[in-house]
Structure formats: C-alpha cells, structure tokens
Amino acid sequence: MPATVEITNDIALIRMDDGKAIVLTGRDGRFSGGFDLNAFASLGADGVYRLLDAGAELLLRLYGGVLPVVAACNGHAIAMGVFILHACDTRIGTAGDYKIGANEAITSMNLPIFAMELARDRLNPSHLTRAMIQGFIYNPEGAVEAGYLDMLADAGAVEAKAIAVAGQLAQLPAPAYAWNKAAIRKPTLDRIRASLGAHHKL
C-alpha cells in the first residue's frame, strides 16, 4: 500500500492510497497513553466534552469503518489507548512489562458512553467489572484473557505480525467484510453516535 508520511511540529500525517487494511501502532514501549490529562484542566468543561466527542468520532471511524483495522500494541495502552484497541478489529500485543487498562476509576473520571459501549462489545464479560468499574491494569497476558488484546507476539515482532494479519484480512472479500462489520456493530455504533454532544449525567 503506497503511503507518505509528513512530520511537522511533532505531528505525523500519514496519507494512505488504496489500502485494503490498516495497521495502527505507536512508538516502541507505548501504544497510547490516552488523552493528556494536564490539558483537561485548561480546557474547561465544554472543551473537555468537545475533546471527548472528537475521540469518540475517531473510535467510530475505526470501529465502523469498512477496512480491516489491526492494532500493533507495542507497549503500554492506558485509558483512551485501550478504547482505541477496542475499536480495532484484531489487536496484537507484545510480551513484556507493559500496562494495559482503563484507569478512569483510579483517576476519578466518569466513563464516557463510547468507553462503556466498546467495553461491553469487546471485553470478556467476566472481566467487565474488574476492568471498567475497578480500574484494574493488566499485563499483556492478562489483557488477552480480559479481551483488550487478541494475541501476543514476541518483543520486536508485533508490527511484523500485525502487517501479516492485515495482509490476510485484506484478502477477504471487501464488500462482505464491510457489510458484516457494520451490521454486527450497528447497535454499539448507534448508541455511541447518539451520545455525541449529549453531555448529561447518568
């Protein structure tokens, strides 16, 4: 798949051309730490809600998009980082001393609707309370059992494994993949879309 990368002011812009699958990864040792909590303090309530809605829109594009999306989780994934994992079709982690989990309970944050809905869809139901209500942080092996990850690759091999899996998924008939993905995920996608801009308390 042809792609170009432009890096300006610490921003990487990746342009993909005619790709049939997406591999999403982070830097070595860290897939994603989520939103910058320090920035939340300066945004005010409206700014925080707008940022959360923008995050939800990103997750909707991944979870409801027509292309297969494979995550190469090459390290820590915390808070919004695990919701990005939830939004990917196949999640491949790396063995090692990494932390994976939703820490909102620990940081005194109420879970956004998108977080709850994706967790209900993707987590092993027996881990839902521990992971989402109690804020338990897993190691990679535990994250597979909990449902944050689908499989592990050896350290240094996660990106190659993700590219190989994406290549396999790209061979599936695209119209059927897109239709089945949209149909199965429609109730969750609809509930997340309905929550955008509606910042009421439960």
Coordinates of N, CA and C in Angstrom, one line a residue:
M1 N 0.8 -1.2 0.0 CA 0.0 0.0 0.0 C 0.9 1.2 0.0
P2 N 0.8 2.1 -1.0 CA 1.6 3.3 -1.0 C 1.1 4.3 0.1
A3 N 2.1 4.9 0.8 CA 1.8 5.8 1.8 C 2.9 6.8 1.9
T4 N 2.5 8.1 2.3 CA 3.5 9.1 2.5 C 3.4 9.6 3.9
V5 N 4.5 10.0 4.5 CA 4.4 10.5 5.9 C 5.1 11.8 5.9
E6 N 4.4 12.8 6.5 CA 4.9 14.1 6.7 C 5.0 14.4 8.2
I7 N 6.1 14.9 8.8 CA 6.2 15.2 10.2 C 6.4 16.7 10.3
T8 N 5.5 17.4 11.0 CA 5.6 18.8 11.2 C 5.1 19.1 12.6
N9 N 6.0 19.8 13.3 CA 5.6 20.2 14.7 C 5.2 19.1 15.5
D10 N 5.9 18.0 15.5 CA 5.6 16.8 16.3 C 4.3 16.1 15.9
I11 N 3.8 16.4 14.7 CA 2.6 15.7 14.2 C 3.0 14.9 13.0
A12 N 2.6 13.6 13.0 CA 2.8 12.8 11.8 C 1.6 12.6 11.0
L13 N 1.6 13.1 9.8 CA 0.5 13.0 8.9 C 0.8 11.8 7.9
I14 N -0.1 10.8 8.0 CA 0.1 9.6 7.1 C -1.0 9.6 6.1
R15 N -0.6 9.6 4.8 CA -1.5 9.6 3.7 C -1.5 8.2 3.1
M16 N -2.6 7.5 3.1 CA -2.6 6.1 2.5 C -3.4 6.2 1.2
D17 N -2.9 5.4 0.3 CA -3.5 5.4 -1.1 C -3.9 4.0 -1.4
D18 N -5.3 3.7 -1.5 CA -5.8 2.5 -2.0 C -5.5 1.3 -1.1
G19 N -5.4 1.6 0.2 CA -5.1 0.5 1.1 C -6.3 -0.4 1.3
K20 N -6.1 -1.7 1.6 CA -7.2 -2.6 1.8 C -7.3 -3.0 3.3
A21 N -6.3 -2.6 4.1 CA -6.3 -2.8 5.5 C -5.5 -1.8 6.2
I22 N -5.7 -1.6 7.5 CA -5.0 -0.6 8.2 C -4.3 -1.2 9.4
V23 N -3.0 -0.9 9.6 CA -2.3 -1.3 10.8 C -2.0 0.0 11.6
L24 N -2.4 0.0 12.9 CA -2.3 1.1 13.8 C -1.3 0.7 14.8
T25 N -0.2 1.5 15.0 CA 0.8 1.2 16.1 C 1.2 2.5 16.7
G26 N 2.0 2.4 17.8 CA 2.5 3.5 18.5 C 4.1 3.5 18.4
R27 N 4.7 4.2 19.3 CA 6.2 4.1 19.4 C 6.6 2.9 20.3
D28 N 7.8 2.5 20.2 CA 8.3 1.4 21.0 C 8.0 1.6 22.5
G29 N 7.4 0.7 23.1 CA 7.1 0.7 24.5 C 5.8 1.4 24.9
R30 N 5.2 2.1 23.9 CA 3.9 2.8 24.2 C 3.0 2.8 23.0
F31 N 1.9 2.1 23.1 CA 0.9 2.2 22.1 C 0.1 3.5 22.2
S32 N -0.5 3.8 23.3 CA -1.1 5.1 23.6 C -1.4 5.2 25.1
G33 N -1.1 6.4 25.6 CA -1.4 6.7 27.0 C -2.7 7.5 27.1
G34 N -3.4 7.7 26.0 CA -4.7 8.3 26.1 C -4.6 9.8 26.0
F35 N -5.7 10.5 26.4 CA -5.7 11.9 26.4 C -4.7 12.5 27.4
D36 N -4.2 13.7 27.2 CA -3.4 14.4 28.1 C -4.2 15.0 29.2
L37 N -4.1 14.4 30.4 CA -5.0 14.9 31.5 C -4.6 16.3 31.9
N38 N -3.4 16.7 31.8 CA -3.0 18.0 32.1 C -3.7 19.0 31.2
A39 N -3.9 18.7 30.0 CA -4.7 19.6 29.1 C -6.1 19.7 29.5
F40 N -6.7 18.7 30.1 CA -8.1 18.7 30.5 C -8.3 19.9 31.5
A41 N -7.4 20.2 32.4 CA -7.6 21.2 33.3 C -7.7 22.6 32.7
S42 N -7.0 22.8 31.6 CA -7.1 24.1 30.9 C -8.2 24.3 29.9
L43 N -8.9 23.2 29.6 CA -9.9 23.3 28.6 C -11.3 23.7 29.1
G44 N -11.6 23.5 30.4 CA -12.9 23.8 30.9 C -13.9 22.7 30.5
A45 N -15.1 22.7 31.0 CA -16.0 21.6 30.8 C -16.4 21.4 29.4
D46 N -16.7 22.5 28.7 CA -17.1 22.5 27.3 C -16.0 21.9 26.4
G47 N -14.7 22.4 26.7 CA -13.6 21.9 25.9 C -13.3 20.5 26.1
V48 N -13.5 20.0 27.4 CA -13.3 18.6 27.6 C -14.3 17.7 26.9
Y49 N -15.6 18.2 26.9 CA -16.7 17.5 26.2 C -16.4 17.4 24.7
R50 N -15.9 18.5 24.1 CA -15.6 18.6 22.7 C -14.4 17.6 22.4
L51 N -13.4 17.6 23.3 CA -12.3 16.6 23.1 C -12.8 15.2 23.2
L52 N -13.7 14.9 24.1 CA -14.2 13.5 24.2 C -15.0 13.1 23.0
D53 N -15.8 14.1 22.5 CA -16.6 13.8 21.3 C -15.6 13.6 20.1
A54 N -14.5 14.3 20.0 CA -13.6 14.1 18.9 C -12.9 12.7 19.0
G55 N -12.7 12.3 20.3 CA -12.1 11.0 20.5 C -13.1 9.9 20.1
A56 N -14.4 10.1 20.4 CA -15.5 9.2 20.0 C -15.6 9.1 18.5
E57 N -15.5 10.2 17.8 CA -15.5 10.2 16.4 C -14.4 9.4 15.8
L58 N -13.2 9.5 16.3 CA -12.1 8.7 15.9 C -12.4 7.2 16.1
L59 N -12.9 6.8 17.2 CA -13.3 5.4 17.5 C -14.4 4.9 16.6
L60 N -15.3 5.8 16.3 CA -16.4 5.4 15.3 C -15.8 5.1 14.0
R61 N -14.9 5.9 13.5 CA -14.3 5.7 12.2 C -13.5 4.4 12.1
L62 N -12.8 4.1 13.2 CA -12.1 2.8 13.3 C -13.1 1.6 13.4
Y63 N -14.0 1.7 14.4 CA -14.8 0.5 14.7 C -15.9 0.3 13.6
G64 N -16.3 1.4 13.0 CA -17.4 1.3 12.0 C -16.9 1.4 10.5
G65 N -15.6 1.6 10.4 CA -15.0 1.7 9.0 C -15.1 0.5 8.2
V66 N -15.0 0.6 6.9 CA -15.1 -0.6 6.0 C -13.9 -1.4 5.9
L67 N -12.7 -0.9 6.3 CA -11.5 -1.6 6.1 C -11.1 -2.4 7.4
P68 N -10.5 -3.5 7.3 CA -10.0 -4.2 8.5 C -8.9 -3.3 9.1
V69 N -9.0 -3.3 10.5 CA -8.0 -2.5 11.2 C -7.3 -3.4 12.2
V70 N -6.0 -3.4 12.2 CA -5.2 -4.3 13.0 C -4.3 -3.4 13.9
A71 N -4.4 -3.6 15.2 CA -3.6 -2.8 16.2 C -2.3 -3.6 16.5
A72 N -1.2 -2.9 16.3 CA 0.1 -3.5 16.8 C 0.4 -2.8 18.1
C73 N 0.0 -3.4 19.2 CA 0.1 -2.7 20.5 C 1.5 -3.0 21.1
N74 N 2.4 -2.1 20.8 CA 3.8 -2.4 21.1 C 4.3 -1.9 22.5
G75 N 3.4 -1.8 23.4 CA 3.8 -1.4 24.8 C 2.5 -1.0 25.6
H76 N 2.7 0.0 26.4 CA 1.6 0.4 27.3 C 0.4 0.9 26.5
A77 N -0.8 0.6 27.0 CA -2.1 1.2 26.5 C -2.9 1.5 27.7
I78 N -3.2 2.7 27.9 CA -3.9 3.2 29.1 C -5.0 4.1 28.7
A79 N -6.1 4.0 29.4 CA -7.3 4.9 29.2 C -7.7 4.9 27.7
M80 N -7.7 6.1 27.0 CA -8.1 6.1 25.6 C -7.4 5.2 24.8
G81 N -6.1 4.8 25.2 CA -5.4 3.8 24.4 C -6.0 2.5 24.3
V82 N -6.7 2.1 25.4 CA -7.4 0.8 25.3 C -8.7 0.9 24.6
F83 N -9.3 2.1 24.5 CA -10.5 2.2 23.7 C -10.2 2.2 22.2
I84 N -9.0 2.7 21.9 CA -8.5 2.6 20.5 C -8.3 1.1 20.2
L85 N -7.7 0.3 21.2 CA -7.6 -1.1 20.9 C -9.0 -1.7 20.7
H86 N -10.0 -1.4 21.5 CA -11.3 -1.9 21.4 C -11.9 -1.6 20.0
A87 N -11.5 -0.5 19.4 CA -12.1 -0.1 18.1 C -11.4 -0.8 16.9
C88 N -10.3 -1.5 17.2 CA -9.6 -2.2 16.1 C -10.1 -3.6 16.0
D89 N -10.1 -4.1 14.8 CA -10.7 -5.5 14.5 C -9.9 -6.6 15.2
T90 N -8.6 -6.5 15.0 CA -7.7 -7.5 15.6 C -6.6 -6.8 16.3
R91 N -6.3 -7.2 17.6 CA -5.4 -6.5 18.5 C -4.3 -7.4 18.8
I92 N -3.1 -7.1 18.4 CA -1.9 -7.9 18.7 C -1.0 -7.1 19.6
G93 N -0.7 -7.7 20.8 CA 0.2 -7.1 21.8 C 1.6 -7.7 21.8
T94 N 2.4 -7.1 22.6 CA 3.8 -7.7 22.7 C 4.0 -8.1 24.1
A95 N 4.7 -9.2 24.3 CA 5.1 -9.7 25.6 C 6.0 -8.7 26.3
G96 N 6.0 -8.5 27.6 CA 6.9 -7.6 28.3 C 6.2 -7.0 29.5
D97 N 6.9 -6.1 30.1 CA 6.4 -5.5 31.4 C 5.6 -4.2 31.0
Y98 N 4.5 -4.5 30.4 CA 3.6 -3.4 30.0 C 2.3 -3.4 30.7
K99 N 1.7 -2.2 30.8 CA 0.4 -2.0 31.5 C -0.7 -1.7 30.4
I100 N -1.8 -2.4 30.6 CA -2.9 -2.2 29.6 C -4.2 -2.2 30.5
G101 N -4.9 -1.1 30.3 CA -6.2 -1.0 31.1 C -6.8 0.4 31.1
A102 N -8.0 0.5 31.5 CA -8.8 1.7 31.6 C -8.6 2.2 33.1
N103 N -7.9 3.3 33.3 CA -7.6 3.8 34.6 C -8.6 4.9 35.1
E104 N -9.7 5.0 34.4 CA -10.6 6.1 34.8 C -11.1 6.1 36.2
A105 N -11.3 4.8 36.7 CA -11.8 4.7 38.1 C -10.7 5.2 39.1
I106 N -9.4 5.0 38.7 CA -8.3 5.4 39.5 C -8.1 6.9 39.5
T107 N -8.4 7.5 38.3 CA -8.1 9.0 38.1 C -9.4 9.8 38.4
S108 N -10.4 9.2 38.9 CA -11.7 9.8 39.3 C -12.4 10.4 38.2
M109 N -12.5 9.7 37.1 CA -13.2 10.1 35.9 C -14.4 9.2 35.6
N110 N -15.5 9.8 35.3 CA -16.7 9.0 34.8 C -16.4 8.5 33.4
L111 N -16.8 7.3 33.2 CA -16.6 6.7 31.8 C -17.5 7.3 30.8
P112 N -16.9 7.8 29.7 CA -17.8 8.2 28.6 C -18.6 7.1 28.0
I113 N -19.7 7.4 27.3 CA -20.6 6.4 26.7 C -19.8 5.5 25.8
F114 N -18.9 6.1 24.9 CA -18.1 5.3 24.0 C -17.3 4.3 24.7
A115 N -16.7 4.6 25.8 CA -15.9 3.7 26.6 C -16.7 2.5 27.1
M116 N -17.9 2.8 27.6 CA -18.7 1.7 28.1 C -19.2 0.8 27.0
E117 N -19.7 1.4 25.9 CA -20.2 0.6 24.8 C -19.2 -0.3 24.2
L118 N -18.0 0.3 23.9 CA -16.9 -0.5 23.3 C -16.5 -1.6 24.3
A119 N -16.4 -1.3 25.6 CA -16.0 -2.3 26.6 C -17.0 -3.5 26.6
R120 N -18.3 -3.1 26.6 CA -19.3 -4.2 26.5 C -19.2 -5.1 25.3
D121 N -18.8 -4.5 24.2 CA -18.7 -5.3 23.0 C -17.4 -6.1 22.9
R122 N -16.3 -5.6 23.5 CA -15.0 -6.3 23.2 C -14.4 -7.0 24.4
L123 N -14.7 -6.6 25.6 CA -14.2 -7.3 26.8 C -14.8 -8.6 27.1
N124 N -14.1 -9.5 27.7 CA -14.6 -10.7 28.2 C -15.6 -10.3 29.3
P125 N -16.9 -10.7 29.2 CA -17.8 -10.3 30.2 C -17.4 -10.5 31.7
S126 N -16.7 -11.6 31.9 CA -16.3 -11.9 33.3 C -15.2 -10.9 33.8
H127 N -14.7 -10.1 32.9 CA -13.7 -9.0 33.3 C -14.3 -7.6 33.3
L128 N -15.5 -7.5 32.9 CA -16.1 -6.1 32.8 C -16.0 -5.3 34.1
T129 N -16.4 -5.9 35.2 CA -16.4 -5.2 36.4 C -15.0 -4.8 36.9
R130 N -14.1 -5.8 36.8 CA -12.8 -5.6 37.3 C -12.1 -4.6 36.4
A131 N -12.3 -4.7 35.1 CA -11.6 -3.8 34.2 C -12.1 -2.4 34.2
M132 N -13.5 -2.2 34.1 CA -14.0 -0.9 33.9 C -14.5 -0.2 35.1
I133 N -15.0 -0.9 36.1 CA -15.5 -0.3 37.3 C -14.4 -0.2 38.3
Q134 N -13.6 -1.2 38.4 CA -12.5 -1.2 39.4 C -11.2 -0.7 38.9
G135 N -11.1 -0.4 37.6 CA -9.9 0.1 37.0 C -8.6 -0.7 37.1
F136 N -8.8 -2.1 37.0 CA -7.7 -3.0 37.1 C -6.8 -2.8 35.9
I137 N -5.5 -2.8 36.1 CA -4.5 -2.6 35.0 C -3.8 -4.0 34.8
Y138 N -3.9 -4.5 33.6 CA -3.4 -5.8 33.2 C -2.0 -5.8 32.6
N139 N -1.3 -7.0 32.7 CA -0.1 -7.2 31.9 C -0.6 -7.7 30.6
P140 N 0.3 -7.8 29.6 CA -0.2 -8.3 28.3 C -0.9 -9.6 28.3
E141 N -0.4 -10.6 29.0 CA -1.1 -11.9 29.1 C -2.5 -11.8 29.7
G142 N -2.6 -11.0 30.7 CA -3.9 -10.8 31.3 C -4.8 -10.0 30.4
A143 N -4.2 -9.1 29.6 CA -5.0 -8.3 28.6 C -5.6 -9.2 27.6
V144 N -5.0 -10.3 27.2 CA -5.5 -11.2 26.2 C -6.7 -11.9 26.9
E145 N -6.6 -12.4 28.1 CA -7.7 -13.0 28.8 C -8.9 -12.1 29.0
A146 N -8.6 -10.8 29.3 CA -9.6 -9.9 29.6 C -10.4 -9.4 28.3
G147 N -9.7 -9.5 27.1 CA -10.3 -9.1 25.9 C -9.8 -7.8 25.3
Y148 N -8.8 -7.2 26.0 CA -8.2 -6.0 25.4 C -7.3 -6.3 24.1
L149 N -6.7 -7.5 24.2 CA -5.9 -8.0 23.1 C -6.4 -9.3 22.6
D150 N -6.1 -9.7 21.3 CA -6.5 -11.0 20.8 C -5.4 -12.0 20.9
M151 N -4.1 -11.5 20.8 CA -3.0 -12.4 20.8 C -1.7 -11.6 21.1
L152 N -0.6 -12.3 21.4 CA 0.7 -11.7 21.7 C 1.7 -12.1 20.6
A153 N 2.6 -11.3 20.4 CA 3.8 -11.6 19.5 C 5.0 -11.3 20.4
D154 N 6.1 -12.0 20.0 CA 7.4 -11.7 20.7 C 7.8 -10.3 20.6
A155 N 8.5 -9.8 21.6 CA 9.0 -8.4 21.6 C 9.8 -8.2 20.3
G156 N 9.5 -7.1 19.7 CA 10.2 -6.8 18.4 C 9.5 -7.3 17.2
A157 N 8.5 -8.2 17.4 CA 7.9 -8.9 16.2 C 6.4 -8.5 16.1
V158 N 5.9 -7.6 17.0 CA 4.5 -7.3 16.9 C 4.0 -6.6 15.7
E159 N 4.9 -5.6 15.2 CA 4.5 -4.9 14.0 C 4.5 -5.8 12.8
A160 N 5.5 -6.7 12.7 CA 5.5 -7.6 11.5 C 4.3 -8.6 11.6
K161 N 4.0 -9.0 12.8 CA 2.8 -9.9 12.9 C 1.5 -9.2 12.5
A162 N 1.4 -7.9 12.9 CA 0.2 -7.1 12.6 C 0.1 -6.9 11.1
I163 N 1.2 -6.7 10.4 CA 1.2 -6.5 9.0 C 0.8 -7.8 8.3
A164 N 1.3 -8.9 8.8 CA 1.0 -10.2 8.2 C -0.5 -10.5 8.4
V165 N -1.1 -10.2 9.6 CA -2.5 -10.4 9.8 C -3.3 -9.5 8.9
A166 N -2.9 -8.2 8.8 CA -3.6 -7.3 7.9 C -3.6 -7.8 6.5
G167 N -2.5 -8.3 6.0 CA -2.4 -8.9 4.7 C -3.4 -10.0 4.5
Q168 N -3.5 -10.8 5.5 CA -4.5 -11.9 5.4 C -6.0 -11.4 5.3
L169 N -6.2 -10.4 6.2 CA -7.6 -9.8 6.2 C -7.9 -9.0 4.9
A170 N -6.8 -8.5 4.3 CA -7.0 -7.7 3.0 C -7.4 -8.7 1.9
Q171 N -7.2 -10.0 2.1 CA -7.6 -10.9 1.0 C -9.1 -11.3 1.1
L172 N -9.7 -11.0 2.2 CA -11.1 -11.3 2.3 C -12.0 -10.5 1.4
P173 N -13.1 -11.0 0.9 CA -14.0 -10.1 0.1 C -14.4 -8.8 0.8
A174 N -14.0 -7.7 0.3 CA -14.2 -6.4 1.0 C -15.6 -6.1 1.2
P175 N -16.5 -6.2 0.2 CA -17.9 -5.9 0.4 C -18.6 -6.6 1.6
A176 N -18.3 -7.9 1.6 CA -18.9 -8.8 2.7 C -18.3 -8.4 4.1
Y177 N -17.0 -8.1 4.1 CA -16.3 -7.7 5.4 C -16.9 -6.5 5.9
A178 N -17.1 -5.5 5.0 CA -17.6 -4.2 5.4 C -19.1 -4.3 5.9
W179 N -19.9 -5.1 5.1 CA -21.3 -5.2 5.5 C -21.4 -5.9 6.8
N180 N -20.7 -7.0 7.0 CA -20.8 -7.8 8.3 C -20.3 -7.0 9.4
K181 N -19.3 -6.3 9.3 CA -18.7 -5.4 10.3 C -19.7 -4.4 10.8
A182 N -20.3 -3.7 9.8 CA -21.3 -2.7 10.1 C -22.6 -3.3 10.7
A183 N -23.0 -4.4 10.2 CA -24.3 -5.0 10.7 C -24.1 -5.5 12.1
I184 N -23.0 -6.2 12.4 CA -22.8 -6.7 13.8 C -22.6 -5.6 14.8
R185 N -21.9 -4.5 14.4 CA -21.6 -3.5 15.3 C -22.6 -2.3 15.3
K186 N -23.6 -2.4 14.5 CA -24.6 -1.3 14.4 C -25.2 -0.9 15.7
P187 N -25.7 -1.8 16.6 CA -26.2 -1.3 17.9 C -25.2 -0.5 18.7
T188 N -24.0 -0.9 18.8 CA -23.0 -0.2 19.5 C -22.7 1.2 18.9
L189 N -22.5 1.1 17.6 CA -22.2 2.4 16.8 C -23.3 3.4 17.0
D190 N -24.6 2.9 16.9 CA -25.7 3.8 17.1 C -25.8 4.4 18.4
R191 N -25.5 3.6 19.5 CA -25.5 4.2 20.8 C -24.4 5.2 21.0
I192 N -23.2 5.0 20.5 CA -22.1 5.9 20.6 C -22.5 7.2 19.8
R193 N -23.0 7.1 18.6 CA -23.4 8.3 17.8 C -24.4 9.1 18.5
A194 N -25.4 8.4 19.1 CA -26.5 9.1 19.8 C -25.9 9.9 21.0
S195 N -24.8 9.5 21.6 CA -24.2 10.2 22.8 C -23.5 11.4 22.4
L196 N -23.1 11.6 21.2 CA -22.2 12.7 20.8 C -23.0 14.0 21.1
G197 N -22.4 15.0 21.8 CA -23.0 16.2 22.0 C -24.0 16.2 23.2
A198 N -24.3 15.0 23.7 CA -25.3 14.9 24.8 C -24.5 14.6 26.1
H199 N -24.2 15.7 26.8 CA -23.3 15.5 27.9 C -24.1 15.6 29.2
H200 N -25.1 14.7 29.3 CA -25.9 14.6 30.5 C -25.3 13.6 31.4
K201 N -25.6 13.6 32.7 CA -25.1 12.6 33.6 C -26.1 11.5 33.7
L202 N -25.5 10.3 33.9 CA -26.4 9.1 34.0 C -27.2 9.1 35.3

